[in-house]
mmCIF file of C-alpha atoms in Angstrom:
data_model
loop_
_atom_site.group_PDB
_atom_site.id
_atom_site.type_symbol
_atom_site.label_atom_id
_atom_site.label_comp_id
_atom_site.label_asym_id
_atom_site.label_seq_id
_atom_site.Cartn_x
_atom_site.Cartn_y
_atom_site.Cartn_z
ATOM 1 C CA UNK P 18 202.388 90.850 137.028
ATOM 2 C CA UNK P 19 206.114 91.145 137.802
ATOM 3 C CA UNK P 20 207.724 89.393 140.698
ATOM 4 C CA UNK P 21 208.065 91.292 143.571
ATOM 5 C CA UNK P 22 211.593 89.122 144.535
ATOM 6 C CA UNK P 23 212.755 90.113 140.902
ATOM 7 C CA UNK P 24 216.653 90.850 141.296
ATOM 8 C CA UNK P 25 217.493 93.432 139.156
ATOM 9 C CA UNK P 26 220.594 95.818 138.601
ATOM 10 C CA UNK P 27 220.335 99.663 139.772
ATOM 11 C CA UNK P 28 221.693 102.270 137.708
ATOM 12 C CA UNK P 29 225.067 101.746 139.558
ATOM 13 C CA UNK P 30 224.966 97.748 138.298
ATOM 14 C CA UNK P 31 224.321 97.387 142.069
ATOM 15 C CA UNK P 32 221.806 94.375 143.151
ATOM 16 C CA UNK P 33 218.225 95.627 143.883
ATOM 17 C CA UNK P 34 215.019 94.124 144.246
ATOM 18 C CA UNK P 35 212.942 95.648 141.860
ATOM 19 C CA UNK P 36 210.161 96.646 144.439
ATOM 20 C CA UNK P 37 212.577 99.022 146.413
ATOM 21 C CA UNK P 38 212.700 101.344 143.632
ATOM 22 C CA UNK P 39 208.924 102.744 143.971
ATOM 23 C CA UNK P 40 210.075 103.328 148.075
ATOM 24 C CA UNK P 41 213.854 104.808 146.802
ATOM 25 C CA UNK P 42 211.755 107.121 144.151
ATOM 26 C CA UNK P 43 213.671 105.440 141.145
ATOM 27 C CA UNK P 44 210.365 105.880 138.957
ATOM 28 C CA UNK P 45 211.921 106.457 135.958
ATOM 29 C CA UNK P 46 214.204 102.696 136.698
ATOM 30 C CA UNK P 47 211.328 101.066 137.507
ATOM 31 C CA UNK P 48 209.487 102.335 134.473
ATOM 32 C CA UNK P 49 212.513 100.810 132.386
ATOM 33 C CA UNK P 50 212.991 97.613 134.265
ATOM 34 C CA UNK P 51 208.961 96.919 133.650
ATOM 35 C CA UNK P 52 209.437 97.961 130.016
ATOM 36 C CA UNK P 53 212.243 95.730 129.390
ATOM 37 C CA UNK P 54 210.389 92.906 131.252
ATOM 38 C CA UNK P 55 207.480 93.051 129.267
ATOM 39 C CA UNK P 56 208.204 94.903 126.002
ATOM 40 C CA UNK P 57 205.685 97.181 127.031
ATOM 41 C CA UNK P 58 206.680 101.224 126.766
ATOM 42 C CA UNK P 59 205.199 101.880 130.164
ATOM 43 C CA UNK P 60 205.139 105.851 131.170
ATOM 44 C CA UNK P 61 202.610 106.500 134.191
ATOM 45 C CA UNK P 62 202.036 104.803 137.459
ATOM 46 C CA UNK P 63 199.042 104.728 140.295
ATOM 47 C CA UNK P 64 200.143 103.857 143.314
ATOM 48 C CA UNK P 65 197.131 102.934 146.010
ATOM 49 C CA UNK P 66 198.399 102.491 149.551
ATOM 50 C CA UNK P 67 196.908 99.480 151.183
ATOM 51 C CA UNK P 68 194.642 101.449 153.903
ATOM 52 C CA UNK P 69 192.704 102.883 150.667
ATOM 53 C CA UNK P 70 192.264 99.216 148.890
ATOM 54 C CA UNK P 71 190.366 98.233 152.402
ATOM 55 C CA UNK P 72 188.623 101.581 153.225
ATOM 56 C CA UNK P 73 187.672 101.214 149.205
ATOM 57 C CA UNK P 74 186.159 97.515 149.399
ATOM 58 C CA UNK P 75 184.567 98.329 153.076
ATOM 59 C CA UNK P 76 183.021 101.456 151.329
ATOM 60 C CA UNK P 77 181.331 99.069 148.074
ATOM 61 C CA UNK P 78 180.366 97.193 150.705
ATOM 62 C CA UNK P 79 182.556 94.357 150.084
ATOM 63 C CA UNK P 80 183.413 92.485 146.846
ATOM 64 C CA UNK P 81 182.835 88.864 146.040
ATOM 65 C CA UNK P 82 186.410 86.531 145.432
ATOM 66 C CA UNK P 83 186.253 83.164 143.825
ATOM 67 C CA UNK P 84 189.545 81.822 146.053
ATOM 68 C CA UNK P 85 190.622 78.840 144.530
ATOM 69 C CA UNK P 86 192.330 77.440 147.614
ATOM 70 C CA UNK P 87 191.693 78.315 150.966
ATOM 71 C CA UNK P 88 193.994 81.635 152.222
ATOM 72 C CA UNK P 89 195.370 81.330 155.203
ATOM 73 C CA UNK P 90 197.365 83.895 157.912
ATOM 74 C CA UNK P 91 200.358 82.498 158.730
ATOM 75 C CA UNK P 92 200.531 84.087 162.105
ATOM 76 C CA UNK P 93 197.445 82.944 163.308
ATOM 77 C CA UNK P 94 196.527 80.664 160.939
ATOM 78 C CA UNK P 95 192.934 82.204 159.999
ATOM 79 C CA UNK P 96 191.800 80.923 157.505
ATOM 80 C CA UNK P 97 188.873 81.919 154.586
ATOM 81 C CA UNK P 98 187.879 79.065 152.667
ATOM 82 C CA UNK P 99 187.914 78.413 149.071
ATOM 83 C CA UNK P 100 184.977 79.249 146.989
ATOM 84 C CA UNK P 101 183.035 82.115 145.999
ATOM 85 C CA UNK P 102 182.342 84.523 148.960
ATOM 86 C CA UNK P 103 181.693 88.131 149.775
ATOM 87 C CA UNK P 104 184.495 89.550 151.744
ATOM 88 C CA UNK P 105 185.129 92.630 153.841
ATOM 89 C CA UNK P 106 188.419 94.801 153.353
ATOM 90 C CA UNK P 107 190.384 93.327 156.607
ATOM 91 C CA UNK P 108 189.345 89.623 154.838
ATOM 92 C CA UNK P 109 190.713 91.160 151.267
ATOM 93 C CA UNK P 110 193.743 92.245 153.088
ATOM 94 C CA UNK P 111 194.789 88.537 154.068
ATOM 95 C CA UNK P 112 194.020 87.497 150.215
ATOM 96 C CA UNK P 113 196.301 90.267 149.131
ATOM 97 C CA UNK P 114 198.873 89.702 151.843
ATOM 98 C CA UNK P 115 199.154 85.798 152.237
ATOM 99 C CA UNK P 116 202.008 83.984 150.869
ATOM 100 C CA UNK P 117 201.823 80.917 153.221
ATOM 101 C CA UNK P 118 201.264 78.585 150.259
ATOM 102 C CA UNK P 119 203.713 76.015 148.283
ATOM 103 C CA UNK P 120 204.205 78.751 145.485
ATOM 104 C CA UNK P 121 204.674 81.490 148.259
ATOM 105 C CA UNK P 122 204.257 84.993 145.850
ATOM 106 C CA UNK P 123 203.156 83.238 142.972
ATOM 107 C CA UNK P 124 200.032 82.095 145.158
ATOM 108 C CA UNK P 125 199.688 85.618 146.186
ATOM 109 C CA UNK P 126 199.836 86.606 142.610
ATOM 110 C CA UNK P 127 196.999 84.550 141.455
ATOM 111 C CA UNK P 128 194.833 85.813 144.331
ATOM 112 C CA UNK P 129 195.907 89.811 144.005
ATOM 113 C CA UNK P 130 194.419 89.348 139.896
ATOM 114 C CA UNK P 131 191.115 87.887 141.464
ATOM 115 C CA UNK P 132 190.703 90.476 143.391
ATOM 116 C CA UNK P 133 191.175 92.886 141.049
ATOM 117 C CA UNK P 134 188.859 91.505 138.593
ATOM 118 C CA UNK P 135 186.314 91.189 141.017
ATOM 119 C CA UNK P 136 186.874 94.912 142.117
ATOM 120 C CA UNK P 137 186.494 96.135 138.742
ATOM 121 C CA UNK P 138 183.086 93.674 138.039
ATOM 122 C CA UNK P 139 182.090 96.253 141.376
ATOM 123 C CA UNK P 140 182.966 98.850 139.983
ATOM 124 C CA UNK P 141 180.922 98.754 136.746
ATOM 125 C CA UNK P 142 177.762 97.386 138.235
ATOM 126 C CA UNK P 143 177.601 100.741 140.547
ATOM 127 C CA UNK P 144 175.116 103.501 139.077
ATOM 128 C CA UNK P 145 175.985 106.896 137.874
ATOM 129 C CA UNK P 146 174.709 107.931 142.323
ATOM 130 C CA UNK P 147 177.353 105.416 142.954
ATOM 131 C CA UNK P 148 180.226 106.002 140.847
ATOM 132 C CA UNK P 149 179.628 109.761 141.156
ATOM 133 C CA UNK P 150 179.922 108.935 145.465
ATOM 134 C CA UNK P 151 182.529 106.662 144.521
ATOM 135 C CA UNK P 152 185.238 109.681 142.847
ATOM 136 C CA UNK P 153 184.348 111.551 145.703
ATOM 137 C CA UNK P 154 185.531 108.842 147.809
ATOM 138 C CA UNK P 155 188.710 108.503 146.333
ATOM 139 C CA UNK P 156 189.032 112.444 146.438
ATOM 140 C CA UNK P 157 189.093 112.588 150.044
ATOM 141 C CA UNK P 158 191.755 109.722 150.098
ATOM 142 C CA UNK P 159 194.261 111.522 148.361
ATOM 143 C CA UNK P 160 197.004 111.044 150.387
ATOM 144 C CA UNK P 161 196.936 107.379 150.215
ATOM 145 C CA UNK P 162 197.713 107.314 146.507
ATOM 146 C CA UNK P 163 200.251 108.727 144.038
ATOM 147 C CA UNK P 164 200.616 109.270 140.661
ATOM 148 C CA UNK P 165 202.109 111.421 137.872
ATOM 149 C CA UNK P 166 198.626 111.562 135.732
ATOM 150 C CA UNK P 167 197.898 115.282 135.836
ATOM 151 C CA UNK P 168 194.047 116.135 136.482
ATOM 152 C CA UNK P 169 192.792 115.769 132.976
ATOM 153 C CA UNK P 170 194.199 112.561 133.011
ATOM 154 C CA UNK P 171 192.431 111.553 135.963
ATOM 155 C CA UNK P 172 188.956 112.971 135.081
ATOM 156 C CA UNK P 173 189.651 111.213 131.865
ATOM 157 C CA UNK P 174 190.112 107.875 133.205
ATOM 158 C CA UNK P 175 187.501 108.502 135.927
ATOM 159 C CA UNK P 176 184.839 108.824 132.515
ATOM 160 C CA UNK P 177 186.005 105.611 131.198
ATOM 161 C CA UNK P 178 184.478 103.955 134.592
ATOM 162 C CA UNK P 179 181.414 103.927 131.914
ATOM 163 C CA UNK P 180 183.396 101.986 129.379
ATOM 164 C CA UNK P 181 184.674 99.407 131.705
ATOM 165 C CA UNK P 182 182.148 96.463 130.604
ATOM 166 C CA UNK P 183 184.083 95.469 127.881
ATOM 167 C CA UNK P 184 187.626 95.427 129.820
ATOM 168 C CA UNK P 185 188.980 92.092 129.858
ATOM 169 C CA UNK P 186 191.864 91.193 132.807
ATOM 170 C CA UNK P 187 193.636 88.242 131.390
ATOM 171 C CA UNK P 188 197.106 87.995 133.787
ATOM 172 C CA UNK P 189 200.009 86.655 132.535
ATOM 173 C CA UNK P 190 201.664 84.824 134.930
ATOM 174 C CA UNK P 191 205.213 83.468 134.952
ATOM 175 C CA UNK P 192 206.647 81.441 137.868
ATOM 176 C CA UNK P 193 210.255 79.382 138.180
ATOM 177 C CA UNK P 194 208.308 75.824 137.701
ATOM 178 C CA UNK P 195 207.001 76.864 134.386
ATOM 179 C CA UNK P 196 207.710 78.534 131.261
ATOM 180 C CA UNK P 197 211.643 77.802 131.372
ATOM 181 C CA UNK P 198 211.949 81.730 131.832
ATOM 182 C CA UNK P 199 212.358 82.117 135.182
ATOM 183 C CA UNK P 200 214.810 81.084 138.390
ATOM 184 C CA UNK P 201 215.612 81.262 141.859
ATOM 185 C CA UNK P 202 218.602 82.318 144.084
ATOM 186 C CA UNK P 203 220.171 84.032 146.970
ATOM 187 C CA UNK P 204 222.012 87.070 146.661
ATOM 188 C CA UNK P 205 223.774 89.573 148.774
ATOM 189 C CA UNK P 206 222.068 92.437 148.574
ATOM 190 C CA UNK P 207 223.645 95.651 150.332
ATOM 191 C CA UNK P 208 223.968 94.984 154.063
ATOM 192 C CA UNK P 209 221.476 91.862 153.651
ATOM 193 C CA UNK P 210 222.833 88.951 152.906
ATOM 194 C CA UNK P 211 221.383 85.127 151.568
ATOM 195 C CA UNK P 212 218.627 87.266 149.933
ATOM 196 C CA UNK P 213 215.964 85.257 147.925
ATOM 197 C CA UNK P 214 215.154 86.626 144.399
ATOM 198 C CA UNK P 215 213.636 85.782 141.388
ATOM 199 C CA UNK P 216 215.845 85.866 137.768
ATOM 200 C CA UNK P 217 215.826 85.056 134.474
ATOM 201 C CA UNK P 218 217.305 81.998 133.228
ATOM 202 C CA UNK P 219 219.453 83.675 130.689
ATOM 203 C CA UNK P 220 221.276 86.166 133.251
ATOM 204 C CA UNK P 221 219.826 89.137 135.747
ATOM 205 C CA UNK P 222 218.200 91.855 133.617
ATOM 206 C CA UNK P 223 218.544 89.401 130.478
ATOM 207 C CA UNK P 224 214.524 89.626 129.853
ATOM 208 C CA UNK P 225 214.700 89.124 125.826
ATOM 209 C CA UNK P 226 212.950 86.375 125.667
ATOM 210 C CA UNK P 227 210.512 86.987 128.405
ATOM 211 C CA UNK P 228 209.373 90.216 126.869
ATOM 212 C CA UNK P 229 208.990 87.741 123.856
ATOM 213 C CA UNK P 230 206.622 85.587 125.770
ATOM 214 C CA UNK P 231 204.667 88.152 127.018
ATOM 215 C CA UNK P 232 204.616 89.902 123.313
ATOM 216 C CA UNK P 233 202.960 86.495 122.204
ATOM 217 C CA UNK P 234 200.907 85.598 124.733
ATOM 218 C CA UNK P 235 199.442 89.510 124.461
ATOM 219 C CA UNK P 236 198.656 88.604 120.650
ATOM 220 C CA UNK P 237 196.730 85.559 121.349
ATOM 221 C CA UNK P 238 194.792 87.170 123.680
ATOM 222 C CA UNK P 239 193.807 90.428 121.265
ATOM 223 C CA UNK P 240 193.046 87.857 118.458
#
């Protein structure tokens, strides 16, 4: 996953924060800035508003999360225990959302991959009834996702639901305590000023040797 704080440079060598370009429609940035992060040619995107991840996990009936650490709200201070648990989608929100931890997004990181991984063992333990109920589902929530996959596309990957089994999630995770790859700073960004953002060591939009990492670390893993 790439930081969400990760300052990068727009097309005008302007500071950004590469999550503003999905909101600003600068697909076809974003689609380089991940590419040159990761070494990765990356050419489609699935975007899945928040209101569908909960609707989705309240309609499997909930999924079960292996937290860790306890997650806690740092408004209220709610908080779900560590451990293995079955939670409902306002519960999967607060893992997804929660940053009131040490690491702060990093933390959030970890727990956004869990979920996912635990979504997709759903997923694949549903029957063809289920799955079938499942693309209808998503069907009538078409306004809380985008995409530029074109129908086939989409059928396509809604076959491979079958073939899921063998799908492995292994994350690659880099954070500014480890790997020697990544920093911290604050920038002035625009009209906001003292911004915090995430960099890499050699220079902003210098990501040579992290698509390196990631290149290697992808290789171990297919070995």
């Amino acid at each position: 996953p790439i930081p969400r704080d990760l300052i990068i440079k727009d097309e005008n060598g302007n500071l950004e924060k590469i999550n503003a370009l999905y909101e600003e429609n600068k697909i076809n940035l974003l689609f380089k800035k991940v590419s040159d992060f990761t070494g990765l040619k990356v050419q489609n995107y699935l975007a899945v508003d928040l209101n569908l991840v909960k609707s989705l996990i309240d309609f499997l009936g909930g999924i079960e999360v292996n937290l860790d650490e306890p997650v806690t709200d740092a408004v209220t201070l709610y908080t779900i225990p560590a451990g293995k648990q079955k939670l409902n989608g306002d519960l999967i929100e607060l893992v997804l959302r929660s940053r009131y931890h040490p690491e702060g997004d990093f933390f959030r990181i970890r727990n956004q991959i869990k979920v996912i991984s635990a979504l997709k063992e759903k997923i694949i333990s549903l029957n063809a009834e289920e799955k079938l109920a499942l693309i209808r589902f998503l069907e009538n929530k078409k306004y809380y996702w985008q995409t530029n996959l074109n129908k086939n596309d989409l059928l396509d990957l809604g076959l491979k639901i079958n073939n899921l089994n063998n799908l492995q999630i292994e994350p690659i995770i880099l954070t500014t305590k480890n790997d020697n790859l990544l920093t911290s700073g604050n920038f002035d960004i625009y009209n906001s000023y003292n911004v915090y953002g995430i960099y890499p060591k050699d220079g902003i939009d210098n990501y040579e040797k992290i698509s390196l990492y990631i290149q290697s670390k992808i290789k171990e893993e297919t070995k």
